[in-house]
XYZ file of C-alpha atoms in Angstrom:
350
model
C -14.590 7.373 -9.432
C -12.566 7.355 -5.916
C -13.926 5.071 -3.217
C -17.425 4.778 -4.361
C -18.822 1.571 -3.228
C -20.846 -0.614 -5.623
C -22.627 -4.110 -5.698
C -20.449 -6.464 -7.390
C -22.800 -9.421 -9.184
C -20.363 -12.499 -9.676
C -20.322 -15.916 -10.943
C -18.849 -18.629 -8.776
C -18.278 -22.140 -8.970
C -20.441 -24.070 -6.035
C -18.910 -27.413 -6.421
C -16.530 -29.369 -8.993
C -18.379 -31.253 -11.564
C -17.385 -34.849 -11.375
C -15.585 -36.528 -14.279
C -18.008 -38.646 -16.502
C -20.923 -36.114 -16.326
C -22.037 -32.983 -17.885
C -22.057 -29.836 -16.066
C -25.560 -28.304 -14.748
C -26.367 -25.104 -14.049
C -26.560 -25.897 -10.497
C -22.785 -26.167 -10.314
C -22.467 -22.531 -10.505
C -24.375 -19.632 -8.981
C -24.792 -15.816 -9.301
C -24.039 -13.989 -6.021
C -25.077 -10.666 -5.888
C -24.417 -9.575 -2.176
C -20.698 -8.314 -2.093
C -20.002 -4.797 -2.021
C -16.740 -3.251 -3.415
C -14.749 -0.135 -3.466
C -14.262 1.264 -6.868
C -10.518 2.241 -5.846
C -7.101 0.129 -5.886
C -5.870 -0.548 -2.293
C -3.200 1.837 -0.943
C 0.253 -0.218 -1.115
C -0.853 -2.903 -3.535
C 1.582 -3.582 -6.373
C 0.752 -1.885 -9.757
C -2.752 -2.926 -10.720
C -5.719 -2.158 -12.664
C -9.636 -1.978 -11.671
C -11.810 -3.122 -14.657
C -15.228 -2.850 -15.551
C -16.230 -5.978 -17.158
C -18.345 -5.754 -20.419
C -18.427 -8.891 -22.260
C -17.431 -12.196 -21.184
C -16.263 -15.182 -23.352
C -17.856 -18.931 -22.899
C -15.082 -21.154 -24.111
C -14.494 -25.204 -24.204
C -11.540 -25.163 -22.208
C -13.582 -23.806 -19.238
C -15.323 -27.189 -18.776
C -11.890 -28.598 -17.878
C -11.340 -26.194 -15.167
C -14.814 -27.036 -13.333
C -13.184 -30.782 -12.357
C -10.624 -31.468 -9.894
C -7.270 -32.886 -11.099
C -4.452 -34.246 -9.346
C -2.429 -33.552 -11.936
C -1.888 -29.915 -12.983
C -2.805 -28.697 -16.499
C -1.806 -25.716 -18.604
C -4.423 -23.718 -16.725
C -5.527 -23.935 -13.049
C -8.872 -25.386 -11.873
C -11.221 -23.366 -10.430
C -11.649 -23.247 -6.470
C -15.458 -23.816 -5.408
C -16.563 -20.811 -3.689
C -14.650 -18.484 -5.645
C -15.300 -16.402 -8.808
C -14.911 -18.125 -12.289
C -12.389 -16.470 -14.600
C -12.201 -16.462 -18.224
C -11.608 -14.118 -21.200
C -13.506 -11.186 -21.498
C -13.572 -7.585 -22.398
C -13.138 -4.856 -20.059
C -12.887 -1.038 -19.301
C -10.149 0.443 -17.060
C -11.670 2.294 -14.291
C -8.432 2.880 -12.100
C -5.160 2.100 -12.412
C -1.749 2.552 -10.852
C 0.002 0.611 -13.606
C 2.003 2.503 -16.189
C 1.024 0.508 -19.397
C -2.733 1.376 -18.760
C -4.803 4.738 -18.311
C -8.421 5.044 -17.183
C -10.731 4.431 -20.277
C -8.454 1.728 -21.906
C -10.350 -0.891 -23.405
C -8.668 -4.199 -23.084
C -9.111 -8.112 -23.460
C -7.693 -10.933 -21.369
C -8.472 -13.362 -18.529
C -10.865 -11.535 -16.159
C -13.346 -12.515 -13.301
C -16.949 -13.440 -14.166
C -18.148 -10.464 -12.161
C -18.982 -6.828 -12.698
C -15.789 -5.256 -11.563
C -12.299 -7.226 -11.280
C -9.174 -5.802 -9.599
C -6.215 -7.290 -11.648
C -2.954 -7.460 -10.338
C -0.674 -10.179 -11.854
C -0.223 -11.066 -15.525
C -1.097 -7.854 -17.060
C 1.394 -8.285 -19.609
C -1.067 -10.836 -21.217
C -3.816 -8.267 -21.596
C -4.453 -6.607 -25.151
C -5.383 -3.006 -25.437
C -8.204 -2.896 -28.294
C -7.521 -0.575 -30.886
C -10.412 -1.017 -33.184
C -12.932 0.573 -31.033
C -15.305 1.548 -34.092
C -15.927 -2.344 -34.508
C -18.192 -4.120 -31.940
C -16.433 -4.818 -28.859
C -18.070 -8.353 -28.335
C -15.581 -9.304 -31.124
C -12.998 -9.387 -29.007
C -14.267 -12.331 -27.182
C -14.410 -14.120 -30.663
C -13.634 -12.986 -33.883
C -10.892 -10.675 -32.802
C -9.995 -12.585 -29.563
C -8.508 -15.758 -28.384
C -10.852 -17.941 -30.532
C -10.275 -16.095 -33.952
C -6.448 -15.908 -33.141
C -6.765 -19.557 -32.309
C -8.220 -20.346 -35.757
C -5.594 -18.000 -37.446
C -2.486 -19.570 -35.302
C -3.877 -23.182 -35.971
C -4.507 -23.006 -39.446
C -1.749 -20.564 -41.135
C 1.074 -21.676 -38.564
C 0.561 -25.239 -37.419
C -1.538 -26.568 -40.610
C 0.611 -24.299 -43.048
C -2.062 -24.887 -45.818
C -1.084 -24.567 -49.776
C -3.461 -23.399 -52.128
C -6.320 -25.599 -53.312
C -5.645 -28.319 -50.580
C -8.884 -29.956 -48.901
C -10.062 -29.135 -45.673
C -12.071 -30.772 -43.121
C -13.332 -28.704 -39.905
C -15.178 -30.277 -37.106
C -17.315 -28.187 -34.890
C -17.128 -25.952 -38.012
C -19.951 -23.483 -36.866
C -18.278 -22.768 -33.637
C -16.213 -19.409 -32.564
C -12.946 -21.056 -33.949
C -14.425 -23.282 -36.915
C -16.211 -20.623 -38.608
C -13.016 -18.403 -39.107
C -10.953 -21.470 -40.145
C -13.344 -22.219 -43.007
C -13.417 -18.792 -44.152
C -9.664 -18.399 -44.238
C -9.283 -21.743 -46.012
C -11.644 -20.574 -48.612
C -9.271 -17.334 -49.068
C -6.614 -19.876 -49.872
C -8.967 -21.608 -52.828
C -9.130 -24.701 -50.630
C -12.115 -27.020 -51.057
C -13.632 -26.907 -47.509
C -16.128 -29.280 -45.548
C -17.375 -28.954 -42.205
C -19.335 -30.897 -39.421
C -21.815 -29.601 -37.333
C -24.579 -30.643 -34.886
C -27.687 -29.499 -36.207
C -29.277 -28.726 -39.910
C -29.391 -24.935 -38.776
C -25.692 -24.888 -37.947
C -25.036 -26.904 -41.507
C -27.077 -24.446 -43.150
C -24.881 -21.681 -41.889
C -21.627 -23.530 -43.049
C -22.909 -23.571 -46.470
C -25.024 -20.633 -47.092
C -23.282 -17.895 -44.628
C -19.588 -19.083 -44.058
C -18.917 -20.306 -47.561
C -18.115 -24.170 -46.919
C -18.226 -26.110 -49.970
C -20.347 -29.137 -48.208
C -21.348 -29.817 -44.766
C -22.909 -32.475 -42.792
C -24.856 -33.022 -39.410
C -23.128 -35.611 -37.795
C -25.782 -36.529 -35.335
C -27.921 -37.899 -38.500
C -24.885 -39.803 -39.825
C -24.775 -43.751 -38.775
C -21.416 -43.791 -40.434
C -18.745 -41.018 -40.375
C -16.421 -42.619 -42.456
C -19.021 -42.753 -45.283
C -19.998 -39.214 -44.637
C -16.410 -38.305 -44.947
C -15.844 -40.430 -48.546
C -19.258 -38.762 -49.530
C -18.065 -35.207 -48.951
C -14.290 -35.748 -49.609
C -13.912 -38.463 -51.827
C -10.137 -37.527 -52.717
C -9.335 -37.377 -48.802
C -8.329 -34.707 -46.397
C -4.912 -32.605 -46.411
C -5.890 -30.821 -43.407
C -8.308 -31.914 -40.575
C -8.682 -29.100 -38.069
C -9.520 -30.956 -34.825
C -12.041 -29.443 -32.700
C -13.970 -32.778 -31.160
C -11.954 -35.997 -31.066
C -13.510 -39.530 -30.162
C -15.557 -41.152 -33.124
C -14.777 -38.142 -35.530
C -10.889 -38.422 -35.135
C -11.081 -42.128 -35.535
C -13.182 -41.630 -38.816
C -10.960 -39.137 -40.388
C -7.563 -40.971 -39.893
C -8.239 -43.571 -42.684
C -9.360 -40.467 -44.829
C -6.279 -38.334 -44.301
C -3.998 -37.977 -47.608
C -0.557 -38.368 -47.642
C 1.825 -35.897 -45.767
C -1.748 -34.380 -44.283
C -1.694 -32.324 -41.354
C -4.093 -32.311 -38.072
C -3.687 -29.304 -35.966
C -5.233 -30.087 -32.659
C -7.134 -27.221 -31.448
C -10.051 -28.970 -28.803
C -11.386 -32.381 -28.387
C -14.738 -31.157 -27.021
C -16.520 -34.716 -27.228
C -14.214 -36.056 -24.777
C -14.533 -33.219 -21.953
C -17.625 -34.907 -20.026
C -16.575 -38.716 -20.559
C -15.175 -40.393 -17.233
C -12.849 -42.466 -19.842
C -11.914 -41.050 -23.495
C -13.036 -42.803 -26.277
C -10.498 -45.094 -27.954
C -8.899 -44.179 -31.066
C -8.065 -47.139 -33.094
C -6.668 -45.732 -36.267
C -3.435 -44.077 -35.234
C -1.549 -46.321 -37.165
C -2.557 -44.175 -40.381
C -0.290 -41.240 -39.022
C 2.645 -43.799 -39.824
C 1.496 -45.169 -43.387
C 0.243 -41.967 -44.571
C 3.016 -39.831 -43.023
C 0.757 -37.362 -41.043
C 1.727 -34.815 -38.759
C -0.527 -34.610 -35.862
C 0.230 -31.709 -33.508
C -1.433 -30.029 -30.592
C -0.948 -26.155 -29.718
C -1.493 -23.881 -27.526
C -2.592 -20.035 -28.850
C -0.408 -18.267 -26.167
C 2.918 -19.523 -27.803
C 1.654 -17.425 -30.994
C 0.823 -14.281 -29.325
C 3.718 -12.381 -30.900
C 1.643 -12.568 -33.990
C -1.479 -11.184 -32.558
C -1.051 -7.590 -33.878
C -0.242 -9.045 -37.400
C -3.506 -11.176 -37.155
C -5.819 -8.374 -35.816
C -4.739 -5.918 -38.588
C -5.255 -8.547 -41.329
C -8.473 -9.629 -40.201
C -9.876 -6.173 -39.250
C -9.377 -5.135 -42.646
C -11.251 -8.452 -44.148
C -14.306 -7.241 -41.922
C -14.325 -3.825 -43.272
C -14.223 -5.149 -46.912
C -17.033 -7.526 -46.188
C -15.067 -10.532 -46.768
C -15.385 -12.169 -43.475
C -18.678 -12.738 -41.541
C -19.204 -14.216 -38.366
C -22.228 -15.191 -36.026
C -22.581 -14.738 -32.317
C -25.114 -16.263 -29.518
C -25.632 -13.463 -26.969
C -26.654 -13.947 -23.523
C -27.990 -10.906 -21.971
C -27.006 -10.252 -18.393
C -24.827 -11.955 -15.937
C -27.684 -13.839 -14.337
C -27.763 -15.531 -17.647
C -24.047 -16.689 -17.539
C -24.390 -20.102 -16.165
C -26.924 -20.879 -18.449
C -24.944 -19.847 -21.317
C -21.841 -21.824 -20.406
C -23.504 -24.970 -19.415
C -25.285 -24.927 -22.676
C -21.749 -24.627 -24.780
C -21.198 -28.147 -23.764
C -24.354 -29.743 -25.347
C -24.094 -27.653 -28.328
C -27.142 -25.547 -27.516
C -25.168 -22.136 -28.719
C -25.197 -21.427 -32.665
C -22.113 -19.333 -33.254
C -19.852 -17.734 -30.693
C -21.307 -18.119 -27.112
C -20.823 -14.870 -25.115
C -22.298 -12.845 -22.179
C -23.201 -9.242 -22.044
C -22.489 -7.627 -18.553
C -22.647 -4.020 -19.750
C -22.965 -2.370 -23.320
C -20.683 0.693 -23.844
């Protein structure tokens, strides 16, 4: 493509989101004035220039929108700079020996049409199954799907026939956790924030039971109704009141893989959890995890889930926003539960 110059529409953070409030669309903006050359600058380290195709909206991005004095496992966004996140891209120029023009990859890229990638190229995965929808690599076959696989199989270490509860169960991670659990003949219950999502859990994803937590005045009673014999595995996605209700309902030697706590992301002070003593008396193991620690298992996961997709044994629901101009609304909507299924943004279909 030589040194052809093109407009590069991008999404930038306008201002930090104060702790204690939800993000607004006005906190980010789409900028369409930048022009970039479709060439890698001479003298730069080995690099690739990519055209971004699909972007993933993920809960961890909320934390990056607020300024933190103590560094986290992933840095905060910078006001005035392009937002970054997981996406699917096509290589249009390369000076790196591991990538050639035309490669389809997924990894951390810019929320923009074209991105020059110089560092951390070892964290990108080449897409091998290009006959499947490329959007799956923002979800089912990407980080969220692999998070479900790693958290459930490696951290929870399930046994056949156990009782499993999944919060935020219709989301990108939860819907796969439930289906993996059913494949082990587990009894699976999920919670979600609307009747439409509850219907999806029971009639599309095969959960044994599900409830709308927004309609439950007593979460403890809801859990006892759906799981009267208790919970062996709680796949934790929300934290707060739900976690507090789950703890007394855990069975002895239960496991709680902590994937996320989305209910706490917009709070200035986290909700207190009163029932932690249950971890001791029931000898429950509660463990947080970062999916990057399991990336050495990614190809094993990919092969297994691709086979299940082709056999019709795994289903998946996506919530698709068309065009980069709709990315701010898609991202912000994630934190109020507006999406149904995996939220992603399409920049270009190829």
